[in-house]
Amino acid sequence: MVKTWSDRFEEGLNPFIESFNASIKFDFLLLEEDLDGSIAHARMLGKSGIISPDEADKLEQGLEKIRIEVANGLYKPEISDEDVHMFVERRLISILGPLGKKLHTGRSRNDQVGTDVRLWLRRRIDHLDIALKKLQVALLAKAETNLFTLIPGYTHLQRAQPLSLAHHLLAYIEMLERDRNRLYDVRKRVNISPLGAAALAGTSIPIDRHFTANQLDFSSIYFNSLDAVSDRDFAVEFTAASSLIMVHLSRLADEIILWASEEFAFVSLTDRCATGSSLMPQKKNPDVPELVRGKTGRVFGNLQALLTMIKGLPLAYNKDFQEDKEAIFDTVSTVTDCINAMKILIEEGLEFNEDNLTLAVNSDFSNATDVADYLVSKNIPFREAYQTVGKVVKMCIKKQILLRDLTIIEWKEINSLIEEDIFDRLLPEKVVASRVSEGGTGFDRVSEQLEKWKSQLISPNQ
Ligand code: ARG
């Protein structure tokens, strides 16, 4: 096939190099956006008097025809098309003849590809926001039914203090909210139009950049043509925000994997979301959270690839930029799949084992801080109370008993100010209920948070 830039060349491309150079294998994904961008450009050419209004209409009709042809599988891209932009232009010329050759007036593939990628990503960011919100809603539903379910809380993966399970799940809703805010912020910098920067320097053709930006719903335009065609910061920012989403999902995934182990046995995986082993008949594996945890690496890799791709590149466009697409596309599909998989896992993959959870919070020293706080309420300085309780715990461990097994006489020997009400304070549900400081796990506090999230996530205008 004759290349658009072929007059300058005498020989055809080496077939391997042709394929090596081509991005059509992956950038065909940008077809819709390429057509949308081209339609905006064609309208602008017509409205600015660069071509006639009739020519602009015909270009638009030709572009819409390509959209339908591809949707119906009538016209497929080939390696010789090089990239999605050349694919569209070539087909347009074959539909419209010489008029098709006018579309590229005042435009370059450099500003065109930047426009396409931004349009594509802007829409995916909106989809991701919806997916993240659905995951938040799934977590909220689980949290609501588990306000009074207790779960050991850990620091250093050592039992620390018991928690309301709802409080634990709400922590992930908070993380996902920050993720959504970050995407919202990135979107502002995705939503700027490079179209009209042309190859690198702008153009002598009297184009109207604000018109195309408006047509495509961009909030503003790049003010420097060199920056417009060579800025890929938005891709880095998006992949960084996505990396944090994956960090959060991987933490939740890892907790679920731990909880599902026989050692913890806090949760059972349902048949719908777990898989078996081909060898060991007794096994039920947490493949879903393991895959989410594992896929985190791909997204970090994409971030690293983009940063390295941009580093040290001289202005303006360099072919290196063609490499941005696979990193962006893979990030979007990986993150979307992982969010959706986690949502399904939360909704229908987990059964919390309440008996084991109750047993767990009743068989440890995670109420030790509460004895110290009790002594503080009797006016004993905290550090002194802390030392006293430390000794008590040491003694109990030696005797292989728990704090609740001590008699009132023994408590009085420890400190004469201790009364019968100590036994009540030692109960895990009392321990949890007492954490009433703002943001704490006390049931009243958690139920306020549940209400807040319910109105934030489920109210009709959200
Ligand atoms: N396929 C190219 C890319 O993805 C499009 C821009 C090509 N520009 C050029 N001057 N060769 O970056």
CSV table of C-alpha atoms and ligand atoms in Angstrom, one decimal:
chain,number,residue,atom,x,y,z
A,1,MET,CA,0.0,0.0,0.0
A,2,VAL,CA,1.2,3.5,-0.8
A,3,LYS,CA,2.0,5.4,2.4
A,4,THR,CA,0.7,8.9,2.8
A,5,TRP,CA,4.2,10.2,3.2
A,6,SER,CA,5.5,8.1,0.3
A,7,ASP,CA,6.4,10.9,-2.2
A,8,ARG,CA,9.5,11.7,-0.2
A,9,PHE,CA,10.5,8.0,-0.3
A,10,GLU,CA,11.7,5.8,-3.1
A,11,GLU,CA,11.5,2.4,-1.6
A,12,GLY,CA,8.9,0.6,0.5
A,13,LEU,CA,9.4,-0.2,4.1
A,14,ASN,CA,11.0,-3.4,5.2
A,15,PRO,CA,8.0,-5.5,6.2
A,16,PHE,CA,9.4,-6.2,9.7
A,17,ILE,CA,10.1,-2.5,10.2
A,18,GLU,CA,6.6,-1.7,8.9
A,19,SER,CA,5.1,-3.9,11.6
A,20,PHE,CA,7.5,-2.6,14.3
A,21,ASN,CA,6.6,0.9,13.5
A,22,ALA,CA,2.8,0.4,13.4
A,23,SER,CA,0.6,1.2,16.4
A,24,ILE,CA,-2.6,0.1,14.7
A,25,LYS,CA,-2.3,-3.3,16.6
A,26,PHE,CA,-3.2,-1.5,19.8
A,27,ASP,CA,-4.3,2.1,18.9
A,28,PHE,CA,-7.4,1.0,17.0
A,29,LEU,CA,-9.0,1.2,20.4
A,30,LEU,CA,-9.0,5.0,19.8
A,31,LEU,CA,-11.2,4.8,16.8
A,32,GLU,CA,-14.3,6.4,18.3
A,33,GLU,CA,-12.2,9.2,19.8
A,34,ASP,CA,-10.3,9.7,16.5
A,35,LEU,CA,-13.6,10.0,14.7
A,36,ASP,CA,-15.0,12.4,17.3
A,37,GLY,CA,-11.9,14.5,17.1
A,38,SER,CA,-11.9,14.5,13.4
A,39,ILE,CA,-15.5,15.6,13.2
A,40,ALA,CA,-14.8,18.5,15.5
A,41,HIS,CA,-11.9,19.5,13.4
A,42,ALA,CA,-13.9,19.2,10.2
A,43,ARG,CA,-16.7,21.4,11.6
A,44,MET,CA,-14.1,23.9,12.7
A,45,LEU,CA,-12.6,24.0,9.2
A,46,GLY,CA,-16.0,24.7,7.8
A,47,LYS,CA,-17.0,27.3,10.3
A,48,SER,CA,-13.7,29.1,9.9
A,49,GLY,CA,-14.1,29.3,6.1
A,50,ILE,CA,-11.1,27.1,5.5
A,51,ILE,CA,-13.3,24.7,3.7
A,52,SER,CA,-16.9,25.3,2.6
A,53,PRO,CA,-19.8,24.4,4.9
A,54,ASP,CA,-20.8,21.8,2.4
A,55,GLU,CA,-17.4,20.2,2.3
A,56,ALA,CA,-17.4,20.1,6.1
A,57,ASP,CA,-20.8,18.3,6.1
A,58,LYS,CA,-19.5,15.7,3.6
A,59,LEU,CA,-16.4,15.1,5.7
A,60,GLU,CA,-18.6,14.6,8.8
A,61,GLN,CA,-20.8,12.2,6.9
A,62,GLY,CA,-17.8,10.3,5.6
A,63,LEU,CA,-16.4,10.0,9.1
A,64,GLU,CA,-19.8,8.8,10.5
A,65,LYS,CA,-19.9,6.2,7.7
A,66,ILE,CA,-16.5,4.8,8.8
A,67,ARG,CA,-17.9,4.5,12.3
A,68,ILE,CA,-20.8,2.4,11.0
A,69,GLU,CA,-18.6,0.3,8.7
A,70,VAL,CA,-16.3,-0.6,11.5
A,71,ALA,CA,-19.1,-1.4,13.9
A,72,ASN,CA,-20.6,-3.7,11.3
A,73,GLY,CA,-17.2,-5.4,10.6
A,74,LEU,CA,-17.2,-4.2,7.0
A,75,TYR,CA,-13.8,-2.6,7.1
A,76,LYS,CA,-10.9,-3.8,9.2
A,77,PRO,CA,-7.5,-2.3,9.9
A,78,GLU,CA,-4.3,-3.7,8.5
A,79,ILE,CA,-0.7,-3.3,9.5
A,80,SER,CA,-0.1,-1.2,6.4
A,81,ASP,CA,-2.6,1.3,7.9
A,82,GLU,CA,0.2,2.1,10.4
A,83,ASP,CA,-2.1,3.8,13.0
A,84,VAL,CA,-5.7,4.6,13.7
A,85,HIS,CA,-5.3,8.1,12.3
A,86,MET,CA,-4.0,6.9,8.9
A,87,PHE,CA,-6.6,4.2,8.9
A,88,VAL,CA,-9.4,6.8,9.1
A,89,GLU,CA,-7.8,9.2,6.7
A,90,ARG,CA,-7.2,6.6,4.1
A,91,ARG,CA,-10.7,5.2,4.3
A,92,LEU,CA,-12.1,8.7,4.2
A,93,ILE,CA,-10.2,9.4,1.0
A,94,SER,CA,-11.5,6.2,-0.6
A,95,ILE,CA,-15.0,7.2,0.3
A,96,LEU,CA,-14.9,10.9,-0.6
A,97,GLY,CA,-12.1,11.1,-3.1
A,98,PRO,CA,-10.0,14.3,-3.1
A,99,LEU,CA,-12.2,16.0,-0.5
A,100,GLY,CA,-11.0,13.5,2.0
A,101,LYS,CA,-7.5,14.9,1.6
A,102,LYS,CA,-8.7,18.2,3.1
A,103,LEU,CA,-9.4,16.8,6.6
A,104,HIS,CA,-5.8,17.0,7.8
A,105,THR,CA,-5.6,20.8,7.0
A,106,GLY,CA,-4.1,22.6,9.9
A,107,ARG,CA,-3.6,19.5,12.0
A,108,SER,CA,-0.9,16.9,12.6
A,109,ARG,CA,-1.0,13.4,14.0
A,110,ASN,CA,1.0,14.8,16.9
A,111,ASP,CA,-1.9,17.0,18.2
A,112,GLN,CA,-4.4,14.4,16.9
A,113,VAL,CA,-3.0,11.5,19.0
A,114,GLY,CA,-2.8,13.7,22.1
A,115,THR,CA,-6.5,14.6,21.6
A,116,ASP,CA,-7.6,11.1,21.0
A,117,VAL,CA,-5.8,9.7,24.1
A,118,ARG,CA,-7.2,12.4,26.3
A,119,LEU,CA,-10.7,11.9,25.1
A,120,TRP,CA,-10.4,8.1,25.6
A,121,LEU,CA,-8.9,8.5,29.0
A,122,ARG,CA,-11.4,11.1,30.2
A,123,ARG,CA,-14.3,8.7,29.5
A,124,ARG,CA,-12.5,5.8,31.2
A,125,ILE,CA,-11.9,7.9,34.3
A,126,ASP,CA,-15.6,8.5,34.5
A,127,HIS,CA,-16.2,4.8,34.2
A,128,LEU,CA,-13.6,4.1,36.9
A,129,ASP,CA,-15.3,6.5,39.2
A,130,ILE,CA,-18.6,4.6,38.8
A,131,ALA,CA,-16.8,1.3,39.4
A,132,LEU,CA,-15.1,2.6,42.5
A,133,LYS,CA,-18.3,3.9,43.9
A,134,LYS,CA,-20.0,0.5,43.3
A,135,LEU,CA,-17.2,-1.1,45.3
A,136,GLN,CA,-17.7,1.4,48.1
A,137,VAL,CA,-21.4,0.6,48.1
A,138,ALA,CA,-20.7,-3.1,48.3
A,139,LEU,CA,-18.4,-2.5,51.3
A,140,LEU,CA,-20.9,-0.3,52.9
A,141,ALA,CA,-23.6,-3.0,52.6
A,142,LYS,CA,-21.3,-5.5,54.3
A,143,ALA,CA,-20.4,-2.9,56.9
A,144,GLU,CA,-24.0,-2.2,57.7
A,145,THR,CA,-24.8,-5.8,58.6
A,146,ASN,CA,-21.6,-6.1,60.7
A,147,LEU,CA,-21.7,-3.1,63.0
A,148,PHE,CA,-21.8,-5.4,66.0
A,149,THR,CA,-19.6,-8.1,64.6
A,150,LEU,CA,-16.2,-7.9,66.4
A,151,ILE,CA,-12.9,-8.6,64.8
A,152,PRO,CA,-9.4,-8.5,66.3
A,153,GLY,CA,-7.6,-5.3,65.3
A,154,TYR,CA,-3.9,-5.7,64.7
A,155,THR,CA,-0.7,-3.6,64.7
A,156,HIS,CA,2.5,-5.3,63.5
A,157,LEU,CA,0.1,-8.2,62.7
A,158,GLN,CA,-0.1,-8.8,66.5
A,159,ARG,CA,-3.5,-8.7,68.2
A,160,ALA,CA,-3.9,-5.1,69.4
A,161,GLN,CA,-7.5,-4.1,70.2
A,162,PRO,CA,-10.9,-5.5,69.1
A,163,LEU,CA,-12.8,-3.6,66.4
A,164,SER,CA,-16.3,-3.4,65.0
A,165,LEU,CA,-16.0,-5.2,61.6
A,166,ALA,CA,-17.9,-2.3,60.1
A,167,HIS,CA,-15.2,0.1,61.2
A,168,HIS,CA,-12.6,-2.1,59.5
A,169,LEU,CA,-14.5,-2.2,56.2
A,170,LEU,CA,-15.3,1.6,56.4
A,171,ALA,CA,-11.5,2.2,56.4
A,172,TYR,CA,-11.4,0.9,52.8
A,173,ILE,CA,-14.3,3.1,51.8
A,174,GLU,CA,-12.3,6.1,53.0
A,175,MET,CA,-9.3,4.9,50.9
A,176,LEU,CA,-11.5,4.5,47.8
A,177,GLU,CA,-12.9,7.9,48.4
A,178,ARG,CA,-9.4,9.4,48.2
A,179,ASP,CA,-8.8,7.4,45.1
A,180,ARG,CA,-12.0,8.9,43.5
A,181,ASN,CA,-10.9,12.4,44.5
A,182,ARG,CA,-7.5,11.8,43.0
A,183,LEU,CA,-9.0,10.6,39.7
A,184,TYR,CA,-11.2,13.7,39.7
A,185,ASP,CA,-8.2,15.8,40.1
A,186,VAL,CA,-6.3,14.0,37.3
A,187,ARG,CA,-9.3,14.4,35.0
A,188,LYS,CA,-8.9,18.2,35.2
A,189,ARG,CA,-5.4,17.9,33.6
A,190,VAL,CA,-6.6,15.2,31.1
A,191,ASN,CA,-9.4,17.5,30.0
A,192,ILE,CA,-7.2,20.1,28.1
A,193,SER,CA,-7.2,20.3,24.3
A,194,PRO,CA,-3.9,20.0,22.5
A,195,LEU,CA,-5.7,20.1,19.1
A,196,GLY,CA,-4.5,22.8,16.9
A,197,ALA,CA,-0.9,22.7,18.2
A,198,ALA,CA,-0.3,20.9,14.9
A,199,ALA,CA,3.1,19.2,14.6
A,200,LEU,CA,4.9,21.4,17.2
A,201,ALA,CA,4.7,25.1,16.3
A,202,GLY,CA,1.0,25.8,15.6
A,203,THR,CA,-0.2,26.6,12.1
A,204,SER,CA,-0.5,29.4,9.6
A,205,ILE,CA,-4.0,28.2,8.7
A,206,PRO,CA,-6.7,30.4,10.5
A,207,ILE,CA,-8.0,27.6,12.8
A,208,ASP,CA,-10.1,28.1,15.9
A,209,ARG,CA,-8.8,26.0,18.7
A,210,HIS,CA,-11.5,27.1,21.2
A,211,PHE,CA,-14.2,25.9,18.8
A,212,THR,CA,-12.7,22.4,18.6
A,213,ALA,CA,-12.1,22.4,22.4
A,214,ASN,CA,-15.7,23.3,23.0
A,215,GLN,CA,-17.0,20.7,20.5
A,216,LEU,CA,-15.1,18.0,22.4
A,217,ASP,CA,-16.0,19.3,25.8
A,218,PHE,CA,-12.5,20.1,26.8
A,219,SER,CA,-12.4,22.7,29.6
A,220,SER,CA,-9.5,24.7,28.1
A,221,ILE,CA,-6.7,24.5,25.6
A,222,TYR,CA,-2.9,24.1,25.9
A,223,PHE,CA,-1.3,27.6,25.6
A,224,ASN,CA,2.0,26.4,24.3
A,225,SER,CA,2.1,24.2,21.1
A,226,LEU,CA,5.3,22.5,22.1
A,227,ASP,CA,3.9,21.6,25.5
A,228,ALA,CA,0.6,20.5,23.9
A,229,VAL,CA,2.2,17.8,21.7
A,230,SER,CA,4.7,16.6,24.2
A,231,ASP,CA,2.9,16.6,27.5
A,232,ARG,CA,2.3,13.1,28.9
A,233,ASP,CA,2.2,14.2,32.5
A,234,PHE,CA,-1.5,13.3,32.6
A,235,ALA,CA,-0.7,9.7,31.7
A,236,VAL,CA,1.8,9.5,34.6
A,237,GLU,CA,-0.7,11.1,37.0
A,238,PHE,CA,-3.4,8.7,35.9
A,239,THR,CA,-1.2,5.7,36.3
A,240,ALA,CA,0.1,6.9,39.7
A,241,ALA,CA,-3.5,7.4,40.9
A,242,SER,CA,-4.3,3.9,39.5
A,243,SER,CA,-1.3,2.5,41.4
A,244,LEU,CA,-2.7,3.8,44.6
A,245,ILE,CA,-6.1,2.2,43.8
A,246,MET,CA,-4.2,-1.0,43.3
A,247,VAL,CA,-2.3,-0.5,46.6
A,248,HIS,CA,-5.6,-0.2,48.4
A,249,LEU,CA,-7.1,-3.2,46.6
A,250,SER,CA,-4.1,-5.3,47.3
A,251,ARG,CA,-4.3,-4.5,51.0
A,252,LEU,CA,-7.9,-5.6,51.2
A,253,ALA,CA,-7.0,-8.6,49.0
A,254,ASP,CA,-4.2,-9.6,51.4
A,255,GLU,CA,-6.4,-9.3,54.4
A,256,ILE,CA,-9.0,-11.5,52.8
A,257,ILE,CA,-6.4,-14.1,51.9
A,258,LEU,CA,-5.2,-14.1,55.6
A,259,TRP,CA,-8.7,-14.2,56.9
A,260,ALA,CA,-9.5,-17.2,54.7
A,261,SER,CA,-6.5,-19.2,55.9
A,262,GLU,CA,-7.1,-21.9,58.4
A,263,GLU,CA,-4.9,-20.1,60.8
A,264,PHE,CA,-7.3,-17.1,61.0
A,265,ALA,CA,-10.5,-18.7,59.7
A,266,PHE,CA,-12.4,-15.4,60.0
A,267,VAL,CA,-14.0,-15.8,56.7
A,268,SER,CA,-15.1,-18.6,54.3
A,269,LEU,CA,-15.0,-18.2,50.6
A,270,THR,CA,-18.2,-19.1,48.8
A,271,ASP,CA,-18.1,-21.5,45.9
A,272,ARG,CA,-18.9,-18.7,43.5
A,273,CYS,CA,-15.7,-16.9,44.2
A,274,ALA,CA,-13.1,-19.5,45.1
A,275,THR,CA,-11.3,-22.2,43.1
A,276,GLY,CA,-10.0,-25.7,43.8
A,277,SER,CA,-6.7,-27.3,43.5
A,278,SER,CA,-6.0,-29.8,40.7
A,279,LEU,CA,-4.1,-32.0,43.1
A,280,MET,CA,-5.3,-31.4,46.6
A,281,PRO,CA,-8.9,-32.2,47.0
A,282,GLN,CA,-9.4,-30.4,50.3
A,283,LYS,CA,-8.3,-27.0,49.0
A,284,LYS,CA,-10.4,-23.9,48.3
A,285,ASN,CA,-8.1,-21.2,47.1
A,286,PRO,CA,-8.6,-17.4,47.2
A,287,ASP,CA,-7.6,-16.9,43.6
A,288,VAL,CA,-9.5,-13.7,43.2
A,289,PRO,CA,-7.8,-11.6,45.9
A,290,GLU,CA,-4.5,-13.3,45.0
A,291,LEU,CA,-4.9,-12.1,41.4
A,292,VAL,CA,-5.8,-8.6,42.4
A,293,ARG,CA,-2.7,-8.6,44.7
A,294,GLY,CA,-0.6,-9.9,41.8
A,295,LYS,CA,-1.9,-7.6,39.2
A,296,THR,CA,-0.8,-4.6,41.3
A,297,GLY,CA,2.7,-5.2,39.9
A,298,ARG,CA,1.5,-4.6,36.3
A,299,VAL,CA,0.1,-1.2,37.1
A,300,PHE,CA,3.3,-0.2,39.0
A,301,GLY,CA,5.2,-1.4,36.0
A,302,ASN,CA,3.2,0.8,33.7
A,303,LEU,CA,3.9,3.8,35.9
A,304,GLN,CA,7.6,3.1,35.8
A,305,ALA,CA,7.4,2.5,32.0
A,306,LEU,CA,5.7,5.9,31.4
A,307,LEU,CA,8.1,7.8,33.7
A,308,THR,CA,11.1,6.3,32.0
A,309,MET,CA,9.6,6.8,28.6
A,310,ILE,CA,9.3,10.6,29.2
A,311,LYS,CA,12.5,11.1,31.1
A,312,GLY,CA,15.1,13.1,29.2
A,313,LEU,CA,13.0,13.4,26.0
A,314,PRO,CA,13.8,16.6,24.1
A,315,LEU,CA,10.9,18.7,22.9
A,316,ALA,CA,8.6,18.2,21.2
A,317,TYR,CA,7.0,15.0,19.8
A,318,ASN,CA,9.1,11.9,19.7
A,319,LYS,CA,8.0,8.5,18.5
A,320,ASP,CA,8.7,7.2,22.0
A,321,PHE,CA,5.3,8.6,22.9
A,322,GLN,CA,3.7,5.9,20.9
A,323,GLU,CA,4.6,3.7,23.8
A,324,ASP,CA,2.2,5.5,26.2
A,325,LYS,CA,-0.9,3.8,24.8
A,326,GLU,CA,-0.3,0.3,25.9
A,327,ALA,CA,0.6,1.4,29.4
A,328,ILE,CA,-2.5,3.5,29.6
A,329,PHE,CA,-4.8,0.9,28.1
A,330,ASP,CA,-3.4,-1.9,30.2
A,331,THR,CA,-3.7,0.2,33.4
A,332,VAL,CA,-7.4,1.0,32.6
A,333,SER,CA,-8.3,-2.6,31.9
A,334,THR,CA,-6.4,-4.0,34.8
A,335,VAL,CA,-7.7,-1.5,37.4
A,336,THR,CA,-11.3,-1.8,36.1
A,337,ASP,CA,-11.2,-5.6,36.2
A,338,CYS,CA,-9.7,-5.6,39.7
A,339,ILE,CA,-12.3,-3.2,41.1
A,340,ASN,CA,-15.1,-5.2,39.5
A,341,ALA,CA,-13.7,-8.5,40.8
A,342,MET,CA,-13.3,-7.1,44.3
A,343,LYS,CA,-16.9,-5.8,44.2
A,344,ILE,CA,-18.2,-9.3,43.3
A,345,LEU,CA,-16.0,-10.8,46.0
A,346,ILE,CA,-17.3,-8.5,48.7
A,347,GLU,CA,-20.9,-9.0,47.5
A,348,GLU,CA,-21.0,-12.7,47.1
A,349,GLY,CA,-17.7,-14.2,47.9
A,350,LEU,CA,-17.3,-13.8,51.6
A,351,GLU,CA,-19.0,-15.3,54.6
A,352,PHE,CA,-17.7,-14.1,57.9
A,353,ASN,CA,-17.4,-16.8,60.5
A,354,GLU,CA,-19.0,-15.1,63.5
A,355,ASP,CA,-18.2,-17.9,65.9
A,356,ASN,CA,-14.6,-17.8,65.1
A,357,LEU,CA,-14.5,-14.0,65.3
A,358,THR,CA,-16.2,-14.1,68.7
A,359,LEU,CA,-13.8,-16.7,69.9
A,360,ALA,CA,-10.9,-14.7,68.6
A,361,VAL,CA,-11.8,-11.5,70.4
A,362,ASN,CA,-12.6,-13.4,73.6
A,363,SER,CA,-9.3,-15.3,73.9
A,364,ASP,CA,-6.6,-12.7,74.0
A,365,PHE,CA,-5.2,-9.7,75.9
A,366,SER,CA,-6.6,-7.1,73.5
A,367,ASN,CA,-8.5,-5.7,76.5
A,368,ALA,CA,-5.3,-4.9,78.4
A,369,THR,CA,-5.4,-1.2,77.3
A,370,ASP,CA,-8.8,-1.0,78.9
A,371,VAL,CA,-7.6,-2.1,82.3
A,372,ALA,CA,-5.0,0.7,82.0
A,373,ASP,CA,-7.7,3.2,81.0
A,374,TYR,CA,-9.8,1.9,83.9
A,375,LEU,CA,-7.0,2.7,86.3
A,376,VAL,CA,-6.6,6.1,84.7
A,377,SER,CA,-10.2,6.8,85.5
A,378,LYS,CA,-9.3,6.1,89.2
A,379,ASN,CA,-6.8,8.9,88.9
A,380,ILE,CA,-3.7,6.7,88.4
A,381,PRO,CA,-1.2,8.3,85.9
A,382,PHE,CA,-1.3,6.4,82.6
A,383,ARG,CA,2.4,5.4,82.6
A,384,GLU,CA,2.0,3.8,86.0
A,385,ALA,CA,-1.2,2.1,85.0
A,386,TYR,CA,0.5,0.8,81.9
A,387,GLN,CA,3.3,-0.8,84.0
A,388,THR,CA,0.9,-2.4,86.4
A,389,VAL,CA,-1.2,-4.0,83.6
A,390,GLY,CA,2.0,-5.2,81.9
A,391,LYS,CA,2.9,-7.1,85.1
A,392,VAL,CA,-0.6,-8.5,85.3
A,393,VAL,CA,-0.5,-9.7,81.7
A,394,LYS,CA,2.9,-11.4,82.4
A,395,MET,CA,1.5,-13.1,85.4
A,396,CYS,CA,-1.6,-14.3,83.5
A,397,ILE,CA,0.5,-15.7,80.6
A,398,LYS,CA,2.5,-17.7,83.2
A,399,LYS,CA,-0.6,-19.1,84.7
A,400,GLN,CA,-2.2,-19.6,81.2
A,401,ILE,CA,-5.2,-17.6,82.0
A,402,LEU,CA,-6.9,-14.4,80.6
A,403,LEU,CA,-7.6,-11.1,82.3
A,404,ARG,CA,-11.2,-12.0,82.8
A,405,ASP,CA,-10.2,-15.2,84.8
A,406,LEU,CA,-8.7,-13.1,87.6
A,407,THR,CA,-10.9,-13.0,90.7
A,408,ILE,CA,-11.9,-9.7,92.4
A,409,ILE,CA,-9.6,-10.5,95.2
A,410,GLU,CA,-6.7,-10.8,92.8
A,411,TRP,CA,-7.7,-7.6,91.1
A,412,LYS,CA,-7.8,-5.8,94.5
A,413,GLU,CA,-4.3,-7.1,95.3
A,414,ILE,CA,-3.2,-5.6,92.1
A,415,ASN,CA,-4.8,-2.3,93.0
A,416,SER,CA,-7.3,-1.7,95.8
A,417,LEU,CA,-9.2,0.9,93.7
A,418,ILE,CA,-10.4,-1.8,91.3
A,419,GLU,CA,-14.0,-2.8,91.8
A,420,GLU,CA,-16.4,-5.4,90.4
A,421,ASP,CA,-17.2,-3.2,87.3
A,422,ILE,CA,-13.8,-4.2,86.0
A,423,PHE,CA,-15.3,-7.5,84.6
A,424,ASP,CA,-17.8,-5.5,82.5
A,425,ARG,CA,-15.0,-3.3,81.2
A,426,LEU,CA,-13.1,-6.5,80.0
A,427,LEU,CA,-15.9,-7.7,77.7
A,428,PRO,CA,-14.8,-7.2,74.1
A,429,GLU,CA,-18.1,-5.5,73.2
A,430,LYS,CA,-17.7,-3.1,76.0
A,431,VAL,CA,-14.1,-2.5,74.9
A,432,VAL,CA,-15.2,-1.6,71.4
A,433,ALA,CA,-18.2,0.4,72.6
A,434,SER,CA,-15.9,2.5,74.8
A,435,ARG,CA,-13.8,3.9,71.9
A,436,VAL,CA,-16.0,6.9,71.5
A,437,SER,CA,-13.4,9.4,70.4
A,438,GLU,CA,-14.1,10.9,67.0
A,439,GLY,CA,-13.1,8.4,64.2
A,440,GLY,CA,-12.9,5.6,66.8
A,441,THR,CA,-14.5,2.1,66.6
A,442,GLY,CA,-17.2,2.8,69.3
A,443,PHE,CA,-20.5,1.5,67.9
A,444,ASP,CA,-22.1,5.0,68.2
A,445,ARG,CA,-19.3,6.5,66.2
A,446,VAL,CA,-19.3,3.8,63.6
A,447,SER,CA,-23.0,4.0,63.1
A,448,GLU,CA,-22.7,7.8,62.6
A,449,GLN,CA,-20.2,7.0,59.9
A,450,LEU,CA,-22.4,4.4,58.3
A,451,GLU,CA,-25.2,7.0,58.1
A,452,LYS,CA,-22.9,9.6,56.6
A,453,TRP,CA,-21.7,7.2,53.9
A,454,LYS,CA,-25.2,6.0,53.2
A,455,SER,CA,-26.3,9.5,52.5
A,456,GLN,CA,-23.2,10.2,50.5
A,457,LEU,CA,-23.1,7.1,48.4
A,458,ILE,CA,-26.8,6.1,48.1
A,459,SER,CA,-28.6,9.5,48.0
A,460,PRO,CA,-30.3,10.0,44.6
A,461,ASN,CA,-28.2,13.0,43.5
A,462,GLN,CA,-24.8,11.4,44.1
B,1,ARG,N1,1.0,6.5,16.2
B,1,ARG,C1,1.6,7.7,16.6
B,1,ARG,C2,1.6,7.7,18.2
B,1,ARG,O1,0.9,6.9,18.8
B,1,ARG,C3,0.8,8.8,16.2
B,1,ARG,C4,1.6,10.1,16.0
B,1,ARG,C5,2.6,9.9,14.9
B,1,ARG,N2,3.3,11.1,14.7
B,1,ARG,C6,4.4,11.2,13.9
B,1,ARG,N3,5.0,12.3,13.8
B,1,ARG,N4,4.9,10.1,13.4
B,1,ARG,O2,2.3,8.5,18.8
